[in-house]
Coordinates of C-alpha atoms in Angstrom, one line a residue:
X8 CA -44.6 -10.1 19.2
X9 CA -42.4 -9.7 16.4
X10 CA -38.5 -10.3 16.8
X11 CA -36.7 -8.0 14.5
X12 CA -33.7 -10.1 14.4
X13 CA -33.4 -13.1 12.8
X14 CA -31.4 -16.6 13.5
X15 CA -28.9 -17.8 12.6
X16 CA -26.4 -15.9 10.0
X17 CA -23.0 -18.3 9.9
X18 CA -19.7 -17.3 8.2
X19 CA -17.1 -19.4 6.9
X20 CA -13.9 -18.4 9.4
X21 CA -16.2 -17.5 12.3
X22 CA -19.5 -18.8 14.0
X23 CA -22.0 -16.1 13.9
X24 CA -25.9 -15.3 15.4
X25 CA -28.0 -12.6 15.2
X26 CA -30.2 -12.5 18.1
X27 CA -32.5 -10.3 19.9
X28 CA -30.9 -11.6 23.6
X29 CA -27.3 -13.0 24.2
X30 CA -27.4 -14.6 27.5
X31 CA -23.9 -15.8 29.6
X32 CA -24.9 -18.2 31.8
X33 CA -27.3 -21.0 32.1
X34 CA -28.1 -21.3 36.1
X35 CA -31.3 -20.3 37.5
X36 CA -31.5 -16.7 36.0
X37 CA -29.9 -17.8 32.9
X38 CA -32.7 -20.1 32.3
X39 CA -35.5 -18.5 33.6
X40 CA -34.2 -15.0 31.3
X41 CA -33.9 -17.8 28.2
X42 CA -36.9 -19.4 28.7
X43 CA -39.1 -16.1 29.5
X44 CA -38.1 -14.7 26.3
X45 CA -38.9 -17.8 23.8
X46 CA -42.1 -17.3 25.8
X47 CA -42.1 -13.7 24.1
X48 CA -41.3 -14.7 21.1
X49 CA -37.8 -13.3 20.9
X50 CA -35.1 -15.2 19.8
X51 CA -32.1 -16.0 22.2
X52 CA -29.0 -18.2 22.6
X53 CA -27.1 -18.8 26.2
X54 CA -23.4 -19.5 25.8
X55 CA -22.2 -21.9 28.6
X56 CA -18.6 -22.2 29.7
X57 CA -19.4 -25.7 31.2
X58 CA -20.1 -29.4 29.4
X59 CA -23.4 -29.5 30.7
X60 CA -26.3 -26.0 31.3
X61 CA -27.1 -25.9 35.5
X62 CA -24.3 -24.7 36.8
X63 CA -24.9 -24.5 40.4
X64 CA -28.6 -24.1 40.2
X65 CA -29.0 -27.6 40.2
X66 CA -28.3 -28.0 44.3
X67 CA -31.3 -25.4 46.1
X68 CA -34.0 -27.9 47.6
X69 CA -36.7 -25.0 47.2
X70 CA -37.2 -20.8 46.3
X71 CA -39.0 -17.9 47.9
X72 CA -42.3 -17.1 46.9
X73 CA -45.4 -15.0 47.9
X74 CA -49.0 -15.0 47.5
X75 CA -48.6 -18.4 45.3
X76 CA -52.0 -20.3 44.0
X77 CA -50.5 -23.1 46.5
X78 CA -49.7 -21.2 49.3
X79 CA -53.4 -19.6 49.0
X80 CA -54.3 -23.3 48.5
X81 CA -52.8 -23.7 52.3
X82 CA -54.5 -20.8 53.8
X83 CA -50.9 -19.4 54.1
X84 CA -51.6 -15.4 53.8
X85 CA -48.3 -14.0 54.1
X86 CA -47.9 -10.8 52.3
X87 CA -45.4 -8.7 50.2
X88 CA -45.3 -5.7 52.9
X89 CA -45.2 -8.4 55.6
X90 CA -41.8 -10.0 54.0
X91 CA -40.1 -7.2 52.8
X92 CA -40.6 -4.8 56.2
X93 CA -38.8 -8.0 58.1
X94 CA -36.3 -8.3 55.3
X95 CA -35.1 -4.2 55.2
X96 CA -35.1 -4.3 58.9
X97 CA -32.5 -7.4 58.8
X98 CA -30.6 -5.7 56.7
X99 CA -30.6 -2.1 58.3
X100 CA -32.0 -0.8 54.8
X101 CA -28.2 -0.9 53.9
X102 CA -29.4 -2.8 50.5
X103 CA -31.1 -1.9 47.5
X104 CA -34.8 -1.5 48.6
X105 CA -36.4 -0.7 45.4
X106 CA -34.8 -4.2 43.6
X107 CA -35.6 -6.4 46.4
X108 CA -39.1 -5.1 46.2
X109 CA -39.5 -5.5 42.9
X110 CA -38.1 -9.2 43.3
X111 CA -40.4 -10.0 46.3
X112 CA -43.1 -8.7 44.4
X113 CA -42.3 -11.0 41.5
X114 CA -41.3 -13.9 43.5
X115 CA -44.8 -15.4 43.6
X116 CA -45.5 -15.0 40.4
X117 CA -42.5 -16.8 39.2
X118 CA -43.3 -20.4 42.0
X119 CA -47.0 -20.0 39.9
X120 CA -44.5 -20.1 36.6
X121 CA -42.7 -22.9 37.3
X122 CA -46.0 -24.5 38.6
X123 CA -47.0 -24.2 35.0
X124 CA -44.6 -25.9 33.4
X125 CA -45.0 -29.2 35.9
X126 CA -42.6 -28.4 39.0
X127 CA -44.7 -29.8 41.8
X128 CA -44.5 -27.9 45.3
X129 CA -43.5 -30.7 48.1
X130 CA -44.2 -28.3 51.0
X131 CA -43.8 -25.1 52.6
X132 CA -41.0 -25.8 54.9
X133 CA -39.0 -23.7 57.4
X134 CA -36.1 -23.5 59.8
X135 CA -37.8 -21.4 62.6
X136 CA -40.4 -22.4 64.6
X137 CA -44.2 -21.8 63.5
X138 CA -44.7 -18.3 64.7
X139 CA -41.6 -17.2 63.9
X140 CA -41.7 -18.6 60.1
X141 CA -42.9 -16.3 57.2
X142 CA -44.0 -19.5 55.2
X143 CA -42.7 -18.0 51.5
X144 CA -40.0 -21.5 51.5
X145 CA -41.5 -23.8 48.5
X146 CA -39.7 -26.9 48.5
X147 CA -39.3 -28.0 44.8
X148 CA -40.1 -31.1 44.1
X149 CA -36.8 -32.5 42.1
X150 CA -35.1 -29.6 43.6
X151 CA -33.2 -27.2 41.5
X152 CA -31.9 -29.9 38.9
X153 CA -36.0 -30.7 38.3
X154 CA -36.0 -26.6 37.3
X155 CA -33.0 -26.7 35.0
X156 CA -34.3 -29.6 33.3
X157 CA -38.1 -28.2 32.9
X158 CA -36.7 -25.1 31.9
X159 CA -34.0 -26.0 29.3
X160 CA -36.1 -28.4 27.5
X161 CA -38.7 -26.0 27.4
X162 CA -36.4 -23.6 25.9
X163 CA -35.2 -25.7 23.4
X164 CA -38.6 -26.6 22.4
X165 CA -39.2 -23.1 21.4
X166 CA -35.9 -23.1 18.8
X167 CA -34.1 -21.7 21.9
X168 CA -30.0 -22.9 21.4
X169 CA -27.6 -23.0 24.1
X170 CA -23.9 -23.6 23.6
X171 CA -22.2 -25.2 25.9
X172 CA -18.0 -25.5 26.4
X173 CA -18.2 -21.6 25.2
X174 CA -17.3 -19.1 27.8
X175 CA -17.7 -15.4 26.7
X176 CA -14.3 -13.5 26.5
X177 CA -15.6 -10.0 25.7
X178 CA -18.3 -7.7 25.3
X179 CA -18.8 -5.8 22.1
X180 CA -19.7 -2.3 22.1
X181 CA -20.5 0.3 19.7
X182 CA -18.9 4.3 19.4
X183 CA -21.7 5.6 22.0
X184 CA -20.9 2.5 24.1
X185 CA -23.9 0.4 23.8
X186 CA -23.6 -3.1 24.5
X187 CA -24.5 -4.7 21.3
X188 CA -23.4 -8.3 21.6
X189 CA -20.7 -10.9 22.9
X190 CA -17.3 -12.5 21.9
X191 CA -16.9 -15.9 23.0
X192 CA -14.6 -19.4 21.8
X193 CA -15.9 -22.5 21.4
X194 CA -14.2 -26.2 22.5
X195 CA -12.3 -26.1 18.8
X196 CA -11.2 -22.6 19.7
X197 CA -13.1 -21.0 17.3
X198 CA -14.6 -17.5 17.5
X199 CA -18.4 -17.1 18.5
X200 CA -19.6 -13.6 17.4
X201 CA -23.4 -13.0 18.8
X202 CA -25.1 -9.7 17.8
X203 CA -27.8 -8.7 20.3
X204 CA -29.9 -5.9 21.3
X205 CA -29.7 -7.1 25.2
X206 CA -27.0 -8.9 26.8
X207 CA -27.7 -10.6 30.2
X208 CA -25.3 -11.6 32.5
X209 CA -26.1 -14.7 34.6
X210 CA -22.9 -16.7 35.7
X211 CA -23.4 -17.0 39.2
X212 CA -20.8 -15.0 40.7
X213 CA -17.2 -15.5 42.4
X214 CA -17.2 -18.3 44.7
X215 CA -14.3 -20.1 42.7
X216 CA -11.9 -17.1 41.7
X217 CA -9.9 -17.0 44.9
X218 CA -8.1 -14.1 43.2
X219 CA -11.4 -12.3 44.1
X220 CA -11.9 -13.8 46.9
X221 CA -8.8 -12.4 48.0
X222 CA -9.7 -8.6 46.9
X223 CA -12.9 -8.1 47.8
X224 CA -13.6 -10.1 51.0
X225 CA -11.6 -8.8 53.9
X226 CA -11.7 -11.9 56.6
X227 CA -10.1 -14.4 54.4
X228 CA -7.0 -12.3 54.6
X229 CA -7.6 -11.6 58.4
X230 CA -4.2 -13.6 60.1
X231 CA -5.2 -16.6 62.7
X232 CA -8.7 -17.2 60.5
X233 CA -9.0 -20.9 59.3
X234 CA -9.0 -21.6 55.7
X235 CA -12.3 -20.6 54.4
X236 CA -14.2 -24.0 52.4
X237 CA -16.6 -23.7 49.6
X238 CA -19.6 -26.0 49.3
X239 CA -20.1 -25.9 46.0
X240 CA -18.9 -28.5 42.6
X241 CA -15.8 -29.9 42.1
X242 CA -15.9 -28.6 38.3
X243 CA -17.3 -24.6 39.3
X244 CA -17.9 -22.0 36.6
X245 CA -18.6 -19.5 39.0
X246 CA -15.3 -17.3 38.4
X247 CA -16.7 -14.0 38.0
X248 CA -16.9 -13.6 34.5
X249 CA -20.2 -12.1 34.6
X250 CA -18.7 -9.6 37.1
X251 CA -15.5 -8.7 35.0
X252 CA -17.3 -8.4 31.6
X253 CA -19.8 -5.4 33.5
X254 CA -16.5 -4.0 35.0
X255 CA -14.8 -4.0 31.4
X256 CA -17.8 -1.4 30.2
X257 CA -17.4 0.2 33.3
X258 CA -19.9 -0.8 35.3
X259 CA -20.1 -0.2 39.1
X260 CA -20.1 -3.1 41.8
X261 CA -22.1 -3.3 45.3
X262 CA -21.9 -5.5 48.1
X263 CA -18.7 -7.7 46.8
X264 CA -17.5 -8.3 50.9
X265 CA -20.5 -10.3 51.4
X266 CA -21.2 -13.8 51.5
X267 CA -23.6 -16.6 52.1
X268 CA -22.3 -18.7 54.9
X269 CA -23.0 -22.0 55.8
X270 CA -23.1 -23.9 58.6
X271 CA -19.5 -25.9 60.1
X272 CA -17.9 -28.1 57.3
X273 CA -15.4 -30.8 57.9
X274 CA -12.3 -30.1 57.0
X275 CA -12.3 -32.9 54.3
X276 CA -12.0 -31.1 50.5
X277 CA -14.1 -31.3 48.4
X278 CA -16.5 -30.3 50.4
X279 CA -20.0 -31.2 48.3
X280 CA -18.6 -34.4 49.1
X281 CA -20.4 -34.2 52.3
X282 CA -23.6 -33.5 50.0
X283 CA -23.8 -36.2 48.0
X284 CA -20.7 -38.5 48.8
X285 CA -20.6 -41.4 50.6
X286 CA -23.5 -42.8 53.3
X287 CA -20.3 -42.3 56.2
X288 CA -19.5 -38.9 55.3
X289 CA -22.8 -37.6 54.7
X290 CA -23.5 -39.3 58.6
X291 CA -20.1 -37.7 59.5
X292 CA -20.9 -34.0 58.5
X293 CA -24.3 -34.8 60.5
X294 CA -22.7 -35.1 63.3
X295 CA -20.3 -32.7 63.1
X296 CA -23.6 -30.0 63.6
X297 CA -25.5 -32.3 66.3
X298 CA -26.5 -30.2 69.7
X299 CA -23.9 -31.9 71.8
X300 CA -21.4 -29.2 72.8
X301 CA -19.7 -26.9 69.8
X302 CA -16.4 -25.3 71.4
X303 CA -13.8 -22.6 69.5
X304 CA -10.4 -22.7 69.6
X305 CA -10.1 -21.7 73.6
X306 CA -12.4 -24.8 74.8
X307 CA -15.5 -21.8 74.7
X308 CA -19.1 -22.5 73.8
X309 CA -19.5 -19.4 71.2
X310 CA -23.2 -20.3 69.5
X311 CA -26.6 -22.1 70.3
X312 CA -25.6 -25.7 69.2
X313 CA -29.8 -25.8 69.0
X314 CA -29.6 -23.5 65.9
X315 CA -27.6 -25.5 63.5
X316 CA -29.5 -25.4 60.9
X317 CA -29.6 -21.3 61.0
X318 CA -26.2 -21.7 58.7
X319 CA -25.8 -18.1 58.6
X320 CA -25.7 -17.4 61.9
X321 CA -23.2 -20.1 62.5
X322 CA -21.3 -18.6 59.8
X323 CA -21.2 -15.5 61.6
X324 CA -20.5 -16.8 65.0
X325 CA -17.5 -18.9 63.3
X326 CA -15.9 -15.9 61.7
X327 CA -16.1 -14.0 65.0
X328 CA -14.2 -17.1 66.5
X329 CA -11.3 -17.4 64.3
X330 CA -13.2 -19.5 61.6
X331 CA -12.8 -23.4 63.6
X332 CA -14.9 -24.8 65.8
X333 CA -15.3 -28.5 67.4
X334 CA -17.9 -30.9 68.2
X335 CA -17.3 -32.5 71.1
X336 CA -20.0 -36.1 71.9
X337 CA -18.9 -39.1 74.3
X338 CA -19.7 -42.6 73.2
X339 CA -23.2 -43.1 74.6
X340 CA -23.8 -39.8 72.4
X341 CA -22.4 -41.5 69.4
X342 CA -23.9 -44.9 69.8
X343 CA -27.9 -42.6 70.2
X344 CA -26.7 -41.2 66.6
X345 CA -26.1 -45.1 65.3
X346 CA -29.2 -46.6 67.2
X347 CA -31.8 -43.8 66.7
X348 CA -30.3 -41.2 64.5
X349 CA -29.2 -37.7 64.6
X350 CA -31.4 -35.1 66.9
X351 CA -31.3 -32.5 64.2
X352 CA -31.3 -32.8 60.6
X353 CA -28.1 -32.3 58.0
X354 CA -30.6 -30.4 55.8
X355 CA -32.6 -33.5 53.9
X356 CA -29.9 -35.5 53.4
X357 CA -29.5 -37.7 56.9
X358 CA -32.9 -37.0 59.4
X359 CA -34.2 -37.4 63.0
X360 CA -34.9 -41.4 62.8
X361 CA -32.8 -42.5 60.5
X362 CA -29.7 -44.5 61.8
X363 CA -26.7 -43.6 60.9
X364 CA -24.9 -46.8 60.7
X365 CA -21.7 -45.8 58.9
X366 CA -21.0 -43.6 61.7
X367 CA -18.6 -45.8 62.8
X368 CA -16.6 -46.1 59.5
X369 CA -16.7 -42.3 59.4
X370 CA -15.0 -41.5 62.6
X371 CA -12.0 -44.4 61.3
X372 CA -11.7 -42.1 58.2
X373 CA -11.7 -38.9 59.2
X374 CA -9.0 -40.2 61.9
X375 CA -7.1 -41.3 59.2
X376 CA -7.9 -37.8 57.5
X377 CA -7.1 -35.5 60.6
X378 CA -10.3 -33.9 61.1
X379 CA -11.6 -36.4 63.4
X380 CA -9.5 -37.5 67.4
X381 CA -10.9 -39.7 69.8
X382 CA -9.6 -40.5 72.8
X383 CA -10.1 -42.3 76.5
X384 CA -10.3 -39.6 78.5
X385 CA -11.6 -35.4 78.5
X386 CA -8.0 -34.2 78.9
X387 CA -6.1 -36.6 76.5
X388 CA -9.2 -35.2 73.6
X389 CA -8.3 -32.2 74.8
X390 CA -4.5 -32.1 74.0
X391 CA -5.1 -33.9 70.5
X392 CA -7.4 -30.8 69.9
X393 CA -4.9 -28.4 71.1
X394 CA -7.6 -26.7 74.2
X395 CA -6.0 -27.2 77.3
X396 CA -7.4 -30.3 79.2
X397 CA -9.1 -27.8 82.1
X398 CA -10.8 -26.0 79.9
X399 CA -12.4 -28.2 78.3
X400 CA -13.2 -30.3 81.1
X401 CA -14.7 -27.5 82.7
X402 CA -16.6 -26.7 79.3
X403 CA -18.3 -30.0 79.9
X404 CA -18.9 -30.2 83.9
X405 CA -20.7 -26.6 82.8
X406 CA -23.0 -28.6 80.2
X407 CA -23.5 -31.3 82.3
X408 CA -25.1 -28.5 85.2
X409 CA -27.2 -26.8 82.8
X410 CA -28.1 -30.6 81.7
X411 CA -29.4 -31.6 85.3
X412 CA -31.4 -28.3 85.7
X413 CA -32.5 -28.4 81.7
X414 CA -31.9 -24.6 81.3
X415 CA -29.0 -22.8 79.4
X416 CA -27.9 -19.6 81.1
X417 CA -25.2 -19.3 78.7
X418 CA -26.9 -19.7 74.8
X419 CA -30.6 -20.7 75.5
X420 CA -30.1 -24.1 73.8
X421 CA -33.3 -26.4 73.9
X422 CA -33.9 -28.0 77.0
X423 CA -34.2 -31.1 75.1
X424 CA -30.5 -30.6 73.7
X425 CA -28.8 -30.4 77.0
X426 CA -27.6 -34.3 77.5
X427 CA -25.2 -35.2 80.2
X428 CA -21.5 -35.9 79.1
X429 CA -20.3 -39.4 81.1
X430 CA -17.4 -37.7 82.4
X431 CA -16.0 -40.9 84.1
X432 CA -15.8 -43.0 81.2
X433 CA -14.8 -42.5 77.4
X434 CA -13.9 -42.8 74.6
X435 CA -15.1 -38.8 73.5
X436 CA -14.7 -37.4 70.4
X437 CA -13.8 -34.6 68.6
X438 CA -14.9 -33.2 64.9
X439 CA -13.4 -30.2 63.5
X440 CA -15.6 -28.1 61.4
X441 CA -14.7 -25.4 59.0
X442 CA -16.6 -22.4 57.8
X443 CA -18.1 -22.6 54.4
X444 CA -20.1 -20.7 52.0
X445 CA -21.8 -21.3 48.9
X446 CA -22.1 -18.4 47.1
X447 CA -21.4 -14.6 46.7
X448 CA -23.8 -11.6 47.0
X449 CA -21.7 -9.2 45.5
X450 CA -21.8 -7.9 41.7
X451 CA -23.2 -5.4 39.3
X452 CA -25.2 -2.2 40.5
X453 CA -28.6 -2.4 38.7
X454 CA -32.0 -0.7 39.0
X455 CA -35.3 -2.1 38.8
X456 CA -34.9 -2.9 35.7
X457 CA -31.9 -5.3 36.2
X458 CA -30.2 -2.8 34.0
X459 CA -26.2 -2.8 34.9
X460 CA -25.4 0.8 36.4
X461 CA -21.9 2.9 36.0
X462 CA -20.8 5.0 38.9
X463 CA -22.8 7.8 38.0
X464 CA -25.8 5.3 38.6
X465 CA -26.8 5.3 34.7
X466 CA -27.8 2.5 33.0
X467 CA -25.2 1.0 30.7
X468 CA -27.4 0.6 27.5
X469 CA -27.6 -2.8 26.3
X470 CA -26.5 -5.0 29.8
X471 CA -28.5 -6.5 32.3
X472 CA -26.8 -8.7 35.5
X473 CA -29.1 -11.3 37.1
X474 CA -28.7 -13.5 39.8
X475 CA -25.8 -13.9 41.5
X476 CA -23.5 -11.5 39.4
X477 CA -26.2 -8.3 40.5
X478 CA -25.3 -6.9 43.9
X479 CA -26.1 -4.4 46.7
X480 CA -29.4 -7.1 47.7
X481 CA -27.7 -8.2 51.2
X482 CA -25.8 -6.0 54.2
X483 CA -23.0 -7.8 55.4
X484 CA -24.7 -11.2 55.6
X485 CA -27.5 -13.7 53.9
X486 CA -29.9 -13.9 55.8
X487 CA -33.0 -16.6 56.2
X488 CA -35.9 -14.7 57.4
X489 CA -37.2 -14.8 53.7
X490 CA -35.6 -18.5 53.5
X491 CA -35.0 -19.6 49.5
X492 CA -34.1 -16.1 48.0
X493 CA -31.5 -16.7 46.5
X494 CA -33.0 -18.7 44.4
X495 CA -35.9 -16.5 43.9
X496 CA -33.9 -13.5 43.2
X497 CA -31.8 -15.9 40.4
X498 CA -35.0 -17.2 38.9
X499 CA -37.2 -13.3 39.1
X500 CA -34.3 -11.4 37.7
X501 CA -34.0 -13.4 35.0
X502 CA -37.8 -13.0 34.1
X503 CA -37.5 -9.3 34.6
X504 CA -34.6 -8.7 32.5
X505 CA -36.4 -10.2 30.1
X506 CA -39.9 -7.9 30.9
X507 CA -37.8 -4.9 30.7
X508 CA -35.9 -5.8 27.7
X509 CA -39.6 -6.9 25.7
X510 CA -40.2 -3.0 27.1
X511 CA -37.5 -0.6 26.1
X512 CA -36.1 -2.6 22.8
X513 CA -39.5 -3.8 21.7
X514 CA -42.8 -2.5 22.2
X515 CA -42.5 -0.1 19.8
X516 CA -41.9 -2.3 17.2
X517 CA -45.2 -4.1 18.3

């Protein structure tokens, strides 16, 4: 193919490129969009806001994908119909069927992609049991930070240019109100004018614009909720630009109340800290989602402590319960952790088996930090927590049945998750957890095309939102029944921007 435009043209006052595809934003869909069309022989140029490309594409362990070469490899035969019938279901059809679809379809082709350019496939890994699984989870070997590598060197390779410390302050337009290119300024505040024929909005959404946050998700406002963490980097780019450049060319928006929740987070900013800080905290934030006993504010048991690792669920559960919750474990609990480990995993990070020996110096600091209490006795852990001591000693003596007869009436936890509390002799503990979420699932109405939409549901000529700034692809919740789409919709999108730009610009020009 042909490009029609050509790169660069430079002025003297002003830095200047003539491209066929201006893309903002250089996480998974960024990437995959830039890379997709070098691979088509267009010419294109990302503008990051951030020092370094990534953004927060650099943190998923794996991505959806179906009908792969490896799954096939693995006699794994789960099938597009199969997924998406599960998914719509979940979701009460209150979503954009024809997009997700379209991404499912893609999804497998795009793990295949990757494939060929060297990411390895660890696994297929899940969070249900077997028969409950769909199998489409392919752990990435490197995890995301392998894909933004592969892909941005790849990209490069093929003359592609991204410029980083350059966010995008506007879209230009021309009189019939095509989008025809972006405004942006670089470090040395100098103007960046790109002329395109496609721009493609990829900047990951609003997780850090608490401004936003504010407007368009109602329980953060709600009066009595706990503050509301977010697991993401400490330097986040994820402001919404993406989402206020569409609304400046008046594009419509879906889904902007919904979130992706994550499981309990101590209340210890920031909180990726807990990802890839120190050995105690890592331990500490283990053990903060062990099976033990999870109470709410009132002393209640409000979730299956079995089901941890389900982080939406527990999201859920937590904003239905004021947005706290405790974990309660006596000392013979806390010495198993140090001796033999935790009984379920902190995703890869700390593991059934492997000691956590810093334990210890974690409890010290987060007593020091307020989001740890120990005490000698059930009611003295019990005031420091603010539950009233009966409560929560009858919270226990209720565990401690439903130990000795290895059944849970109650939640249906795993009979081998119900341990006996030693209710004669401390010390116990107490970790308070936080809800979190990592990322937003509202943004820009598109079609099939990932073609921004106004409110009339036409295509706004010349824009295309990807990834986290598209929305209307989740109800009122993630969910993980098709575990790793988030990713996969991030990485597709931007491939199918791309296809449908290489279609309706230029294959007539072919």
């Amino acid at each position: 193919m042909k490009s029609i435009i050509k790169l660069p043209l430079l002025s003297a006052a002003d830095q200047k490129y003539d491209v066929d595809i201006a893309i903002v934003g250089s996480g998974l869909s960024g990437l995959s969009a830039a890379l997709t069309a070098a691979e088509s022989g267009l010419k294109a140029i990302v503008l990051e806001k951030l020092p370094n490309p990534g953004g927060t594409g650099i943190f998923p362990e794996g991505s959806l994908g179906i009908g792969t070469r490896y799954q096939k490899k693995k006699g794994i035969r789960t099938k597009t119909d199969q997924v998406f019938a599960k998914v719509m279901e979940f979701h009460h059809w209150r979503c954009n069927a024809a997009v997700i679809r379209i991404l499912l379809n893609e999804s497998g082709k795009t793990i295949d992609w990757l494939m060929d350019h060297g990411i390895k496939i660890e696994s297929i890994r899940t969070m249900f049991p077997p028969e409950k699984s769909l199998q489409v989870w392919h752990i990435l070997e490197g995890g995301g930070a392998r894909v933004v590598k592969v892909m941005s060197d790849n990209f490069k390779k093929k003359g592609g240019m991204i410029l980083t410390k350059t966010p995008v302050k506007e879209l230009l337009t021309n009189n019939e109100g095509i989008v025809t290119g972006v405004s942006a300024k670089n470090a040395d505040g100098e103007t960046i004018i790109v002329n395109a024929k496609a721009v493609i909005l990829a900047t990951g959404g609003f997780p850090s614009n608490r401004e936003m946050l504010q407007k368009y998700v109602p329980d953060i406002s709600t009066p009595g909720m706990a503050k509301l963490m977010l697991r993401g980097p400490v330097v986040d780019g994820r402001t919404g630009d993406g989402i206020n450049l569409a609304l400046s060319v008046h594009a419509a928006l879906a889904g902007m109340g919904t979130l992706a929740g994550n499981s309990p987070y101590l209340d210890d900013e920031p909180a990726i800290r807990q990802f890839n800080g120190p050995d105690y905290l890592k331990q500490m934030r283990c053990a903060l989602s062990q099976p033990f006993l999870w109470v709410n504010k009132q002393g209640d048991r409000f979730y299956n402590e079995s089901f941890g690792s389900i982080f939406s669920d527990v999201y859920n559960a937590m904003t239905s319960n004021g947005g706290l919750m405790w974990s309660i474990f006596d000392d013979n609990m806390k010495k198993y952790m140090i001796e033999k480990g935790p009984l379920t995993p902190f995703n890869a990070i700390v593991v059934p088996g492997q000691k956590m020996t810093s334990l210890d110096k974690g409890i010290q600091k987060g007593i020091q930090s307020g989001f740890a209490f120990k005490a000698d006795t059930i009611e003295e852990l019990a005031s420091k927590i603010q539950i009233r001591p009966e409560k929560l000693r009858e919270t226990i003596e209720k565990v401690n049945r439903y130990a000795d007869r290895k059944s849970d009436p109650d939640f249906s936890r795993k009979p081998e998750h119900l341990i006996r509390f030693n209710t004669q002799k401390g010390p116990y503990y107490a970790l308070k957890g936080l809800r979190a979420f990592f990322l937003t699932l509202g943004g820009v109405q598109i079609n099939i095309n990932m073609q921004a939409l106004n409110s009339k549901g036409k295509a706004i000529p010349g824009l295309y939102a990807t990834g986290m700034d598209m929305g209307g692809l989740y109800d009122s919740t993630y969910d993980l029944l098709a575990e790793g789409s988030a990713s996969s919709f991030a990485l597709s999108s931007g491939r199918i921007a791309v296809q449908s730009i290489v279609r309706i610009n230029f294959a007539r020009n072919e």
